[in-house]
Structure formats: C-alpha cells, structure tokens
Coordinates of N, CA, C and O in Angstrom, one line a residue:
X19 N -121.7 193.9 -57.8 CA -121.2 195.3 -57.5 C -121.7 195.7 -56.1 O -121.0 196.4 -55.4
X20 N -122.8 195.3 -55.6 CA -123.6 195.3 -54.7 C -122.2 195.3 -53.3 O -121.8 196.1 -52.4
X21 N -122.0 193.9 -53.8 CA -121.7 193.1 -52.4 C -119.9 193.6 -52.2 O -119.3 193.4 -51.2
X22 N -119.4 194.4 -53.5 CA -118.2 194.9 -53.7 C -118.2 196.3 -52.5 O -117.5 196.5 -51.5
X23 N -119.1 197.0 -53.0 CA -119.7 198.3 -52.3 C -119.5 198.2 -50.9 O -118.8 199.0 -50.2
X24 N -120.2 197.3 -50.7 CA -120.6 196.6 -48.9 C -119.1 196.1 -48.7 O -118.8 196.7 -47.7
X25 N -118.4 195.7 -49.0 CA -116.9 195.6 -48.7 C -115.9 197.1 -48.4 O -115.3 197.4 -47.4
X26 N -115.9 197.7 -49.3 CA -115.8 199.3 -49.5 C -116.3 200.3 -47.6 O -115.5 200.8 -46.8
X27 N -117.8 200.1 -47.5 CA -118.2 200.8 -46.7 C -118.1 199.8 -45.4 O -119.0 200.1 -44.6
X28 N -117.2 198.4 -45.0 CA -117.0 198.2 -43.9 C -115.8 198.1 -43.8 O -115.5 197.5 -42.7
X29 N -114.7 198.6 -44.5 CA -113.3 199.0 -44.3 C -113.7 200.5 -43.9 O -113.0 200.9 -42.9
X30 N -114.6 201.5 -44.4 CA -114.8 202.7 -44.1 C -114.9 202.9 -42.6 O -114.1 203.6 -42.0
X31 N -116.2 202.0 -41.8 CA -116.7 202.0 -40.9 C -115.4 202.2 -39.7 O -115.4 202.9 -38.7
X32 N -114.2 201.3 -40.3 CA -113.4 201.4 -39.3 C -112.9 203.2 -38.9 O -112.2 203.6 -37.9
X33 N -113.4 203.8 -39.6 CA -112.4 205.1 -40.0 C -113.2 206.2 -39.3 O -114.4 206.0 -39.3
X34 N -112.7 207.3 -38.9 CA -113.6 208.7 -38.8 C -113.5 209.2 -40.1 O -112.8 208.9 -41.1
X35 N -114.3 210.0 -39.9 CA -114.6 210.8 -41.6 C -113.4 211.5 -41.8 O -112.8 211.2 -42.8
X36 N -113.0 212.2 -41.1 CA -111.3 212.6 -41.1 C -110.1 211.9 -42.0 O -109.3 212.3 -42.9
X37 N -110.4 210.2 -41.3 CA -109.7 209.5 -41.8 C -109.9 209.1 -43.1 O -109.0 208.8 -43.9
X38 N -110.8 209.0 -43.5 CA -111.5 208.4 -44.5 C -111.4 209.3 -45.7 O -111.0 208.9 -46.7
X39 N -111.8 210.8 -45.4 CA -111.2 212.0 -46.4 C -109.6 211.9 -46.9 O -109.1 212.2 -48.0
X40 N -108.6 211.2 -45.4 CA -107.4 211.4 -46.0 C -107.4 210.6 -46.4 O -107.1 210.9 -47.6
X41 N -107.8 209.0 -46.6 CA -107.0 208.0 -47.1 C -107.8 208.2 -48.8 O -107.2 208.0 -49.9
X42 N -108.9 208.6 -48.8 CA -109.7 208.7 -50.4 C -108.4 209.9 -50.7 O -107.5 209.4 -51.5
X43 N -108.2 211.1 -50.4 CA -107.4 212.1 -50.9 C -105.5 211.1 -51.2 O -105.1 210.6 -52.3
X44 N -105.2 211.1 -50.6 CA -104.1 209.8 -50.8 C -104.4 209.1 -52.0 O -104.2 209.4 -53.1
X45 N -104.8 208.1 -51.5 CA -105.2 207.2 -52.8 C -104.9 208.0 -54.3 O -104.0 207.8 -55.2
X46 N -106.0 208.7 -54.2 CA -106.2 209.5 -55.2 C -104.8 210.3 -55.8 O -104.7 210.3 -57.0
X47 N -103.7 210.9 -55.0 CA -102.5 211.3 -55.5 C -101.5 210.4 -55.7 O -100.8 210.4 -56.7
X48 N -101.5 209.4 -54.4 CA -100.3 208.4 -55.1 C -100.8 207.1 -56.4 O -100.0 206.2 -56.7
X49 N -101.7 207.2 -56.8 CA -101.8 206.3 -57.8 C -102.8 207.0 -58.8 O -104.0 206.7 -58.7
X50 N -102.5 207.9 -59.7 CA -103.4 208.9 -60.5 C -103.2 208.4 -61.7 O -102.1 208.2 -62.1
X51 N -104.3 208.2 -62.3 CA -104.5 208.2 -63.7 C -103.6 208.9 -64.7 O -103.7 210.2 -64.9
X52 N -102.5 207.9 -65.4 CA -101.7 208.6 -66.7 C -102.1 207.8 -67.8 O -103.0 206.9 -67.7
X53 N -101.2 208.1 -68.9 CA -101.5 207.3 -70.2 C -100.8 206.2 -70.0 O -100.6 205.7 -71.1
X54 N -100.2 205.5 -68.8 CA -99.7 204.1 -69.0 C -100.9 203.3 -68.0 O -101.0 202.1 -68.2
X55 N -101.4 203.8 -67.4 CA -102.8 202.8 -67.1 C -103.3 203.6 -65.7 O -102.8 204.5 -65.0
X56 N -104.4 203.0 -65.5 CA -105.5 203.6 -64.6 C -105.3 204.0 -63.3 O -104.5 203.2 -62.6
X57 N -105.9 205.2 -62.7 CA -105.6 205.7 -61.7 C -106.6 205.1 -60.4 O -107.5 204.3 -60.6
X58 N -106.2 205.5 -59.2 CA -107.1 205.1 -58.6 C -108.7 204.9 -58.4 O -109.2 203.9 -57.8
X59 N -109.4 206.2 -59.0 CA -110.4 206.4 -59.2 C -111.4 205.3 -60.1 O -112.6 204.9 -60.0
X60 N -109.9 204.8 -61.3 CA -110.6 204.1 -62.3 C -110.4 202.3 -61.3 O -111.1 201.4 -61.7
X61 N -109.6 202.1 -60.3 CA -109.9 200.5 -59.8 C -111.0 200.4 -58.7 O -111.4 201.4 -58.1
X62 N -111.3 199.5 -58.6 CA -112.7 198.9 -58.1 C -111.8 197.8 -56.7 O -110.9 197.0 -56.7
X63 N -112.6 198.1 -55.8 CA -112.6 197.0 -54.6 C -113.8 195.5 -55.4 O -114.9 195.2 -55.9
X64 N -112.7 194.9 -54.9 CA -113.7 193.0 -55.5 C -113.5 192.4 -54.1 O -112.6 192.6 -53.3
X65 N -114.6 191.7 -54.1 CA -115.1 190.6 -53.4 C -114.1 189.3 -53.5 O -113.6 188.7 -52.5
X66 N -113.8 188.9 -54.7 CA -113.0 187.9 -54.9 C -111.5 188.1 -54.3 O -111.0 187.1 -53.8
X67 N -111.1 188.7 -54.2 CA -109.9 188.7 -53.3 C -109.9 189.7 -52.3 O -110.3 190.9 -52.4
X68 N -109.5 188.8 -50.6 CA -109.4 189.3 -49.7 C -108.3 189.2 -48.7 O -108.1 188.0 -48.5
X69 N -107.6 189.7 -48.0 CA -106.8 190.2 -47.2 C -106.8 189.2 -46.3 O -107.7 188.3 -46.3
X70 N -105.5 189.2 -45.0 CA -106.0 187.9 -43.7 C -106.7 188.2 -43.1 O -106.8 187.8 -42.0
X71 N -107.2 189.0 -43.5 CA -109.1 190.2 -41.8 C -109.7 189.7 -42.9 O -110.8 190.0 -42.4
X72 N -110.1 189.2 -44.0 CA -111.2 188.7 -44.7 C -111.7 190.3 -45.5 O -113.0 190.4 -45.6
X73 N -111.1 191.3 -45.9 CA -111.4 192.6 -46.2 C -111.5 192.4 -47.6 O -110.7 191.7 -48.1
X74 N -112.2 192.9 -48.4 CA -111.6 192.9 -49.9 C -110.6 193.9 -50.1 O -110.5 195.0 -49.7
X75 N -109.8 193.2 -51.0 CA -108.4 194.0 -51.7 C -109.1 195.1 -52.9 O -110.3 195.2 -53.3
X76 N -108.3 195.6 -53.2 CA -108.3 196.8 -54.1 C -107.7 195.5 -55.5 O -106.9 194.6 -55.5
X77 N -108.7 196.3 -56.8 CA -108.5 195.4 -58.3 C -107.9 196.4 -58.7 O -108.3 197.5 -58.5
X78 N -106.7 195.9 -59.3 CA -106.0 197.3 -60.4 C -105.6 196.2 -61.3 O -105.2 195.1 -61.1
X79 N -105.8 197.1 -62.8 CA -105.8 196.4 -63.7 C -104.7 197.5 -64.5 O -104.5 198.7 -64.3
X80 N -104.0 196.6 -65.5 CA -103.4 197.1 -66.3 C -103.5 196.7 -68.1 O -103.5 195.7 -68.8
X81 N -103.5 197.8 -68.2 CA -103.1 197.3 -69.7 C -102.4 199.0 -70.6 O -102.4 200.1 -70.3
X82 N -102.1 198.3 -71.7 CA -101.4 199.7 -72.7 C -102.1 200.6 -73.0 O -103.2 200.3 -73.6
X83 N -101.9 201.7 -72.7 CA -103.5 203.1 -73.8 C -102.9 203.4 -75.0 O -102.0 202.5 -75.4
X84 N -103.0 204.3 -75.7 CA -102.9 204.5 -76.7 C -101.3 205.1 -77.1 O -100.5 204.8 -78.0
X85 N -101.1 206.1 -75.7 CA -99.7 206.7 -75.7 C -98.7 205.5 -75.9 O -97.8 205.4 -76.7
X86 N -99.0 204.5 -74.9 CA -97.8 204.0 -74.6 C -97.5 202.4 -75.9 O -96.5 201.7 -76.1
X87 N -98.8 202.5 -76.5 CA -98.9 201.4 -78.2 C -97.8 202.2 -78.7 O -96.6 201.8 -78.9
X88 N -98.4 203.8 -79.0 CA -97.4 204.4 -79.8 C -95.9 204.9 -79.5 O -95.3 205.5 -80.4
X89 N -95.5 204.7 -78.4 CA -94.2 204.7 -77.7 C -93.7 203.2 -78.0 O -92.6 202.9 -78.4
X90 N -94.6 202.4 -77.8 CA -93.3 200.9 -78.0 C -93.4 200.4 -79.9 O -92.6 199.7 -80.5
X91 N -95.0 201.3 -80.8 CA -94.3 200.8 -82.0 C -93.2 201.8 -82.3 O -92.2 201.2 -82.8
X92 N -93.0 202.9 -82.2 CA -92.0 203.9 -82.4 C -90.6 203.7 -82.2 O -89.7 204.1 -82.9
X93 N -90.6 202.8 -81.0 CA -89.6 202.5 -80.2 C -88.8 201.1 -80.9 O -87.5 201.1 -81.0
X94 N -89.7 200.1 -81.4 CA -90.1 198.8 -82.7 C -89.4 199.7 -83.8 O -88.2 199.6 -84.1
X95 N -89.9 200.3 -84.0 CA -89.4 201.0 -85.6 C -88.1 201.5 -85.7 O -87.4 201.3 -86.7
X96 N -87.8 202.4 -84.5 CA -86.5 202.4 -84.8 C -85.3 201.4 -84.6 O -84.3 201.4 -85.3
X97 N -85.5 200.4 -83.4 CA -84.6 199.6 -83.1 C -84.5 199.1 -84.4 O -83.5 199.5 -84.9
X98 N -85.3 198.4 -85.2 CA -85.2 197.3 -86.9 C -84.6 198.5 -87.4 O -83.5 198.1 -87.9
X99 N -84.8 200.1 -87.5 CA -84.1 200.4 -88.6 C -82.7 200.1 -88.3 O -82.0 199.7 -89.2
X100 N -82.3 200.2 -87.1 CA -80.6 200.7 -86.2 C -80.3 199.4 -86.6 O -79.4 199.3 -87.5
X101 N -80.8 198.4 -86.3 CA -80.4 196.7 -86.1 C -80.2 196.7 -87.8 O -79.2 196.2 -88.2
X102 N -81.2 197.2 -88.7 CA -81.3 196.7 -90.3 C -79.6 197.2 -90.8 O -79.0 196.4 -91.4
X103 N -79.2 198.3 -90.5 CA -77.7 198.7 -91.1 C -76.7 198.1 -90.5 O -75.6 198.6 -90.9
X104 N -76.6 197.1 -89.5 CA -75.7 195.9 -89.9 C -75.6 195.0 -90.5 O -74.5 194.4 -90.5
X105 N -77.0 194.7 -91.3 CA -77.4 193.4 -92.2 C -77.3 192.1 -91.6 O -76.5 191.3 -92.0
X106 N -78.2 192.0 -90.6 CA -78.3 190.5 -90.2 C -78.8 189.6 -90.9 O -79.4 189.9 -91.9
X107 N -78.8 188.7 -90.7 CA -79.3 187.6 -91.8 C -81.0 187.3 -91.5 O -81.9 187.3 -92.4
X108 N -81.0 187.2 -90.2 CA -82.1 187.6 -89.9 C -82.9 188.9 -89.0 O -82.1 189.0 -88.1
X109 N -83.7 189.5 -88.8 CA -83.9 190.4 -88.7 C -85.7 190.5 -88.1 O -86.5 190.3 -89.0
X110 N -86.2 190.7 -86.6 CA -87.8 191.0 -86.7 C -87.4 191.2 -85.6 O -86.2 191.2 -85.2
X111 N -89.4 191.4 -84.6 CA -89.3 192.0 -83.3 C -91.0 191.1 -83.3 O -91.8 190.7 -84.2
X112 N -91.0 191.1 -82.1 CA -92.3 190.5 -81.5 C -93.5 191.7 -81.2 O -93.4 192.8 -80.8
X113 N -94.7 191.0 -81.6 CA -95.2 192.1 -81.2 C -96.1 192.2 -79.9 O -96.7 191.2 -79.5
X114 N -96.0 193.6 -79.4 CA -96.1 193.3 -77.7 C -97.4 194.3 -77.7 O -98.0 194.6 -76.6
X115 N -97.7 194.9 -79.1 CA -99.3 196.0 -78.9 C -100.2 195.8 -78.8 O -101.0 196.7 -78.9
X116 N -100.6 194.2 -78.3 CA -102.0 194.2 -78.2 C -102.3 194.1 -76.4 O -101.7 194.7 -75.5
X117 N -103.4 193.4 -76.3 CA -103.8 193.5 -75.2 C -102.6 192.9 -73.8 O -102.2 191.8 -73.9
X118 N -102.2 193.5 -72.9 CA -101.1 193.4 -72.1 C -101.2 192.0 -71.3 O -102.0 191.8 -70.3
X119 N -100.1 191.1 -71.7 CA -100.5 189.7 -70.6 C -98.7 189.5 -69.8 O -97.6 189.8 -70.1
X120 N -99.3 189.0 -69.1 CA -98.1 188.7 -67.5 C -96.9 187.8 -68.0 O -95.7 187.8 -67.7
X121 N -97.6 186.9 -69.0 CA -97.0 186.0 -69.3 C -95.2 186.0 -70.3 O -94.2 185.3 -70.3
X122 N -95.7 187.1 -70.7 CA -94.1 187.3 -71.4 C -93.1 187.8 -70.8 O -91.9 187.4 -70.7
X123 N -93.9 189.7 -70.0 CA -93.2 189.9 -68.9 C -93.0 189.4 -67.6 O -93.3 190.0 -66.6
X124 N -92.4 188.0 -67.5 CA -92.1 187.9 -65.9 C -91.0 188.4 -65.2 O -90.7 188.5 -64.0
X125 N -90.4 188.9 -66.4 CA -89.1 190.0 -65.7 C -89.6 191.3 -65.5 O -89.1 192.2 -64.8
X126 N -90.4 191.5 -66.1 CA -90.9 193.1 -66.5 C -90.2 194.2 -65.3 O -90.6 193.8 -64.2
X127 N -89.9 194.7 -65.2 CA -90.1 195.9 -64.3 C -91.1 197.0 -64.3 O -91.0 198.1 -64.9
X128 N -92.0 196.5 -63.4 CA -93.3 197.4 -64.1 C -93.5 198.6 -63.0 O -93.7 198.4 -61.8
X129 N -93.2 200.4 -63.7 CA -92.8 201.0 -62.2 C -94.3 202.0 -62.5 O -95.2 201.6 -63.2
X130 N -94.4 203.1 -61.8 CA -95.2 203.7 -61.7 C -95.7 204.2 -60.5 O -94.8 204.2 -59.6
X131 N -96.9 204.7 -60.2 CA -97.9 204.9 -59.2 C -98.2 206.3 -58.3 O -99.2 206.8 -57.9
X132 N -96.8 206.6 -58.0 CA -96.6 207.6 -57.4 C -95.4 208.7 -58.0 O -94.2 208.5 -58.0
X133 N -96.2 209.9 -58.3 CA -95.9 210.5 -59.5 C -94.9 211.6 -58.7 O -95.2 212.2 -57.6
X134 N -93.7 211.8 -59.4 CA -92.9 212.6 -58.8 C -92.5 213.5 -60.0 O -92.4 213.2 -61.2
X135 N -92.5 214.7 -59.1 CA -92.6 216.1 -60.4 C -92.6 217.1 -59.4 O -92.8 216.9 -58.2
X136 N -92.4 218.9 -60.2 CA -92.0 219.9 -59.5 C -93.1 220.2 -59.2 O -93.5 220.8 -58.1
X137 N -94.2 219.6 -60.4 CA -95.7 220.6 -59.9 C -96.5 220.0 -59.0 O -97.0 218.9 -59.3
X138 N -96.7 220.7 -57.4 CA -97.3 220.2 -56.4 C -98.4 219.8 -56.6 O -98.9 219.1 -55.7
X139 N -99.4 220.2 -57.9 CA -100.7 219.6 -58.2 C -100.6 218.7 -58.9 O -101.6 218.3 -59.5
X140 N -99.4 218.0 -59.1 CA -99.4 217.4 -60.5 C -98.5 215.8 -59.7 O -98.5 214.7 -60.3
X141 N -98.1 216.0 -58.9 CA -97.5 215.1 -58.0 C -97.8 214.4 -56.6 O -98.6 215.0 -55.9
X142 N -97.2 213.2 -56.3 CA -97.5 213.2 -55.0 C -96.2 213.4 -54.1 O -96.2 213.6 -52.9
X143 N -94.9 213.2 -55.1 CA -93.3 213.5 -54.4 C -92.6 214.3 -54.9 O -92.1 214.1 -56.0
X144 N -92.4 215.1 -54.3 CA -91.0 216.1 -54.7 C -89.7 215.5 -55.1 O -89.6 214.3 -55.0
X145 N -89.0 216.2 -55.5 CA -87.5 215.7 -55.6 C -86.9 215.0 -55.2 O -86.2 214.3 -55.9
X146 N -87.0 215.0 -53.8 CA -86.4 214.2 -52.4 C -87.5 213.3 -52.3 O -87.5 212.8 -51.2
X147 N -88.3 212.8 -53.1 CA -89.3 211.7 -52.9 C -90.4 212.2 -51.7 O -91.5 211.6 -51.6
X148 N -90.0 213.3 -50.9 CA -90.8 213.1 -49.9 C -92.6 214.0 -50.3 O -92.9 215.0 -50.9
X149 N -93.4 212.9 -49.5 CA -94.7 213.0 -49.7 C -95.2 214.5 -49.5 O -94.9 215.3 -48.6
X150 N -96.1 214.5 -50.8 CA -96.7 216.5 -50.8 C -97.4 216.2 -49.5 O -97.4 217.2 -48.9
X151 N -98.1 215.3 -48.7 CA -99.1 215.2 -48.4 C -98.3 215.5 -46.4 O -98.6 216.4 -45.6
X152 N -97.6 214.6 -46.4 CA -97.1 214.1 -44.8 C -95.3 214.7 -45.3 O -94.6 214.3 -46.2
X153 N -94.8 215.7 -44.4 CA -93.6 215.7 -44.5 C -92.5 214.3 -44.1 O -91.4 214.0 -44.6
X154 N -93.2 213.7 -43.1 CA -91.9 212.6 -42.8 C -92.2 211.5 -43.6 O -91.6 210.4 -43.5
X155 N -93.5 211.4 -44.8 CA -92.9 210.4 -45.1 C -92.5 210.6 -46.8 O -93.0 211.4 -47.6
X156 N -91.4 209.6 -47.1 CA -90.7 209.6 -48.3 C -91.5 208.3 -49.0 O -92.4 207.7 -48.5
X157 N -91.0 208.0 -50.4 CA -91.7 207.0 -51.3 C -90.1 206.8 -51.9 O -89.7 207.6 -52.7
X158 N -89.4 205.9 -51.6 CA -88.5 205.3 -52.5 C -88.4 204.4 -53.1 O -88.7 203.4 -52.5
X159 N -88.0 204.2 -54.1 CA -88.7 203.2 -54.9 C -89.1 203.2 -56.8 O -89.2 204.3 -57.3
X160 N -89.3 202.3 -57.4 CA -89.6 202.1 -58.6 C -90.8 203.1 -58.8 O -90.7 203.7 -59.9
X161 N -91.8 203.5 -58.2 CA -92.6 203.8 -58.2 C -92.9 205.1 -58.2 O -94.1 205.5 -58.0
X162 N -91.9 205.9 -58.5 CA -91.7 207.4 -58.8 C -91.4 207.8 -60.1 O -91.3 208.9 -60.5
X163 N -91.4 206.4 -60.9 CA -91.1 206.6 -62.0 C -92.3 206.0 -62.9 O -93.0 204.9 -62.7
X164 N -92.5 206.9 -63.8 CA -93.6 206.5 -64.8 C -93.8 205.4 -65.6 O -94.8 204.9 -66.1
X165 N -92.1 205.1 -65.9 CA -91.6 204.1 -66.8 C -90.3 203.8 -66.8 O -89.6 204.1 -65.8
X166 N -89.6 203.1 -67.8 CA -88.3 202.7 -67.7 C -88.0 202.2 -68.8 O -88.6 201.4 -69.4
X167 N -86.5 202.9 -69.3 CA -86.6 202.9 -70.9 C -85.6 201.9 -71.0 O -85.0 201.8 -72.1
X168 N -85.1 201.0 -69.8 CA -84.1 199.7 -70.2 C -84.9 198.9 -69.0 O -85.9 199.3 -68.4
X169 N -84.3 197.6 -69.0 CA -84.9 196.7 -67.9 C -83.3 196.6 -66.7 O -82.2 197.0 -66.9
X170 N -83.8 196.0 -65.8 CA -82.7 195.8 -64.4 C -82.4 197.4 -64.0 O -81.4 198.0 -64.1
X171 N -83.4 197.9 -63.6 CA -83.4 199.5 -63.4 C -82.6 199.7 -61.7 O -82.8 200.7 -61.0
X172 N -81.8 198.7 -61.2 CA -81.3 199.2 -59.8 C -80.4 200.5 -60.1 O -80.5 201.5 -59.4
X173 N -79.9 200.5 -60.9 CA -79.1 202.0 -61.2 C -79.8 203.1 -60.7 O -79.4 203.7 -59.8
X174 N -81.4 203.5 -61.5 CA -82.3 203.9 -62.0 C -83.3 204.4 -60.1 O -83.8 205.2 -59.3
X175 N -82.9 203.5 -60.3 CA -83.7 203.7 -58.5 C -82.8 203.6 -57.4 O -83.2 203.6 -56.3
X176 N -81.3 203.5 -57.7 CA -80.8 203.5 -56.6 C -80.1 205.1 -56.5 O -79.7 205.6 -55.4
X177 N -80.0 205.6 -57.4 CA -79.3 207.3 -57.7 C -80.5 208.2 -56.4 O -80.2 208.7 -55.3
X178 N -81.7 208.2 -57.0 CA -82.9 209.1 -55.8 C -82.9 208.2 -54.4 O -83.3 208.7 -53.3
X179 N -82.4 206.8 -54.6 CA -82.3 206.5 -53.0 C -81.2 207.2 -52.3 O -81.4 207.6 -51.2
X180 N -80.1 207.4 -52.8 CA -79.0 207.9 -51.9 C -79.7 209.2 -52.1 O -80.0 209.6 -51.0
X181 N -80.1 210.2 -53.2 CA -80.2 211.5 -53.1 C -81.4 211.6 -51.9 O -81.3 212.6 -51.2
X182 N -82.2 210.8 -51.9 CA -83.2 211.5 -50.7 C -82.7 210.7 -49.3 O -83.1 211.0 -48.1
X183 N -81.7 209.5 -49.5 CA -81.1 209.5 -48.2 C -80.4 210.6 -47.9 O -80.7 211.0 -46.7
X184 N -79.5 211.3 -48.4 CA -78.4 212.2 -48.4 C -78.9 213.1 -47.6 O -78.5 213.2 -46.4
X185 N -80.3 214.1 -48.4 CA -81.0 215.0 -47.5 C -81.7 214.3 -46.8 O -82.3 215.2 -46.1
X186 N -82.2 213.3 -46.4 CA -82.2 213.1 -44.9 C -81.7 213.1 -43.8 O -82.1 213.2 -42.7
X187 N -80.8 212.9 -44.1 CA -79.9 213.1 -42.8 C -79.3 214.3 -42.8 O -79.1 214.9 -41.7
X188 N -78.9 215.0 -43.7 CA -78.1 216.8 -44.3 C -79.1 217.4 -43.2 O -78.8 217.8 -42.1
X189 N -80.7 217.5 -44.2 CA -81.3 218.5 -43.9 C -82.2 218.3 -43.0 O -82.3 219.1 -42.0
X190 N -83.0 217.0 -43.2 CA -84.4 216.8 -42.8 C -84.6 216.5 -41.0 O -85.3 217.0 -40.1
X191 N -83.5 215.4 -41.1 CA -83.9 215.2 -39.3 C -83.1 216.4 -38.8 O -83.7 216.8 -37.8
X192 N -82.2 216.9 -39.1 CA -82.2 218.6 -38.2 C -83.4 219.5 -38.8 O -82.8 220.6 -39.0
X193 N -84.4 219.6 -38.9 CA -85.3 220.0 -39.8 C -86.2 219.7 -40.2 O -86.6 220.3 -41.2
X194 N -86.8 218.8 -39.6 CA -88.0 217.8 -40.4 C -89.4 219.4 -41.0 O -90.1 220.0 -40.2
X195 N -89.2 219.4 -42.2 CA -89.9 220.5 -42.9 C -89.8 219.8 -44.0 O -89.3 218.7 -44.2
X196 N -90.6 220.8 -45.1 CA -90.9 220.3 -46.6 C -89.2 220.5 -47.5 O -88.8 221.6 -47.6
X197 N -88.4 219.7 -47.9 CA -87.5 220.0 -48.8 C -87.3 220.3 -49.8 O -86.2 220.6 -50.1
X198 N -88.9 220.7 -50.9 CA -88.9 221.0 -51.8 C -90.2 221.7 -51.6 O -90.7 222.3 -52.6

C-alpha cells in the first residue's frame, strides 16, 4: 500500500493544489458510487499497472451489490414465467448472481460512470450531457447511463448524441453557457 500511495503523491507532485482539488472533485462526480458498483472513492491506485510515463493506473473493480443480484433474479423470474406459457420442451436460465467474471460477458455492454440526472448534486451531466463542472465540456457516450436493459445499445446512445449535438450547435456555440 505503501508504495501504491508513493505512486498517488508523484502524479500529485505534477499538479498545483488548485489542480489537484479539481481533478480529486471530478473524479469524485464523474465516477460516484451506486448500487451497480464502486465509486471513485472506493478504487485504489496499484503499482502493478502502469501507464507509458511508467505512472500507476487507477484499479476499478467491478462486481454485482445487492440491488443489481435482485434486479437480474427478478428479471430471471419473470423471463421463465413469459417463456413457460409457450411450453417449451425445454425451458432454464443460467445463473449469472454470483460473483461477476469477464468471461461470459465479452459482449457485455458495460455502461455507467458518469451520472446524468436533473439533480445538480446528484449528477455530473445535465440533459445535454454537458459537464455540471466545465460548461464546454459534454460526456457522450454509454457512460451516462447506469445500465442497459437490452444489449447492442447504439440506439440507446445514439438518440442523446444527436440531442446534445443538436443543442450544440442551436444554442451552445452561439452561447457557450450552462443548457440546463
């Protein structure tokens, strides 16, 4: 942990305290702790993986909490009922509640990180995707969303790309101000 730390405080060194306040405040809104897995606060800088400057990378780990066990048995239970009143011959579901591995999902679409919502304390993007923090910059992308209740989500992320393209060019570069 030691030598994790000492990695931590010589990426700092680069920074004025200024900087260093925004990028911990950042961090801290665009990847916040929900019930589908850990926020910034909760990943750790490792030693074991580093960057091409030889820096350590940021560990983020994933796995299911408790909300999201009981969202996909819920989700299990009803597909077998829907599926059971056609009468297949055969009939089950795999089970995906235990501890979370890479290996099944290689298609996964795994979205998250940067939380988009009305409440400015509760978000890091408005409507228009654009950042509570920095007016010019936007977040578009999978990553505004918490989750995704089908897989091949380009639909899904491509509707808020044109909507916050739209008002960019409508409103924002005649305007560069907050849109929401």
């Amino acid at each position: 942990m030691k030598d994790e730390r000492m990695g931590v405080d010589r990426v700092y060194a680069y920074l004025t305290e200024a900087e260093a306040f925004f990028l911990d405040a950042a961090v801290v809104r665009l990847i916040p702790a929900d019930e589908i897995g850990p926020g910034a606060k909760e990943a750790g800088v490792t030693s074991t993986y580093r960057d091409v400057h030889g820096l350590p990378l940021v560990r983020m780990t994933f796995d299911w909490r408790d909300n999201g066990r009981a969202s996909l048995a819920h989700i299990i239970r009803k597909a077998l009922d829907t599926a059971a009143v056609i009468g297949p011959s055969k009939l089950g579901a795999c089970s995906i509640l235990g501890k979370y591995d890479i290996v099944p999902y290689q298609s996964t679409h795994n979205a998250g990180g940067v939380t988009m919502a009305a409440d400015p304390d509760s978000s890091a993007v408005n409507k228009y995707l654009q950042s509570r923090d920095v007016d010019d910059v936007f977040v578009v992308g999978a990553s505004v969303f918490p989750h995704y209740s089908a897989h091949n989500p380009s639909e899904t992320v491509g509707v808020p790309a044109f909507w916050t393209a739209d008002a960019i060019r409508d409103r924002h570069l005649k305007r560069p101000v907050k849109l929401a």
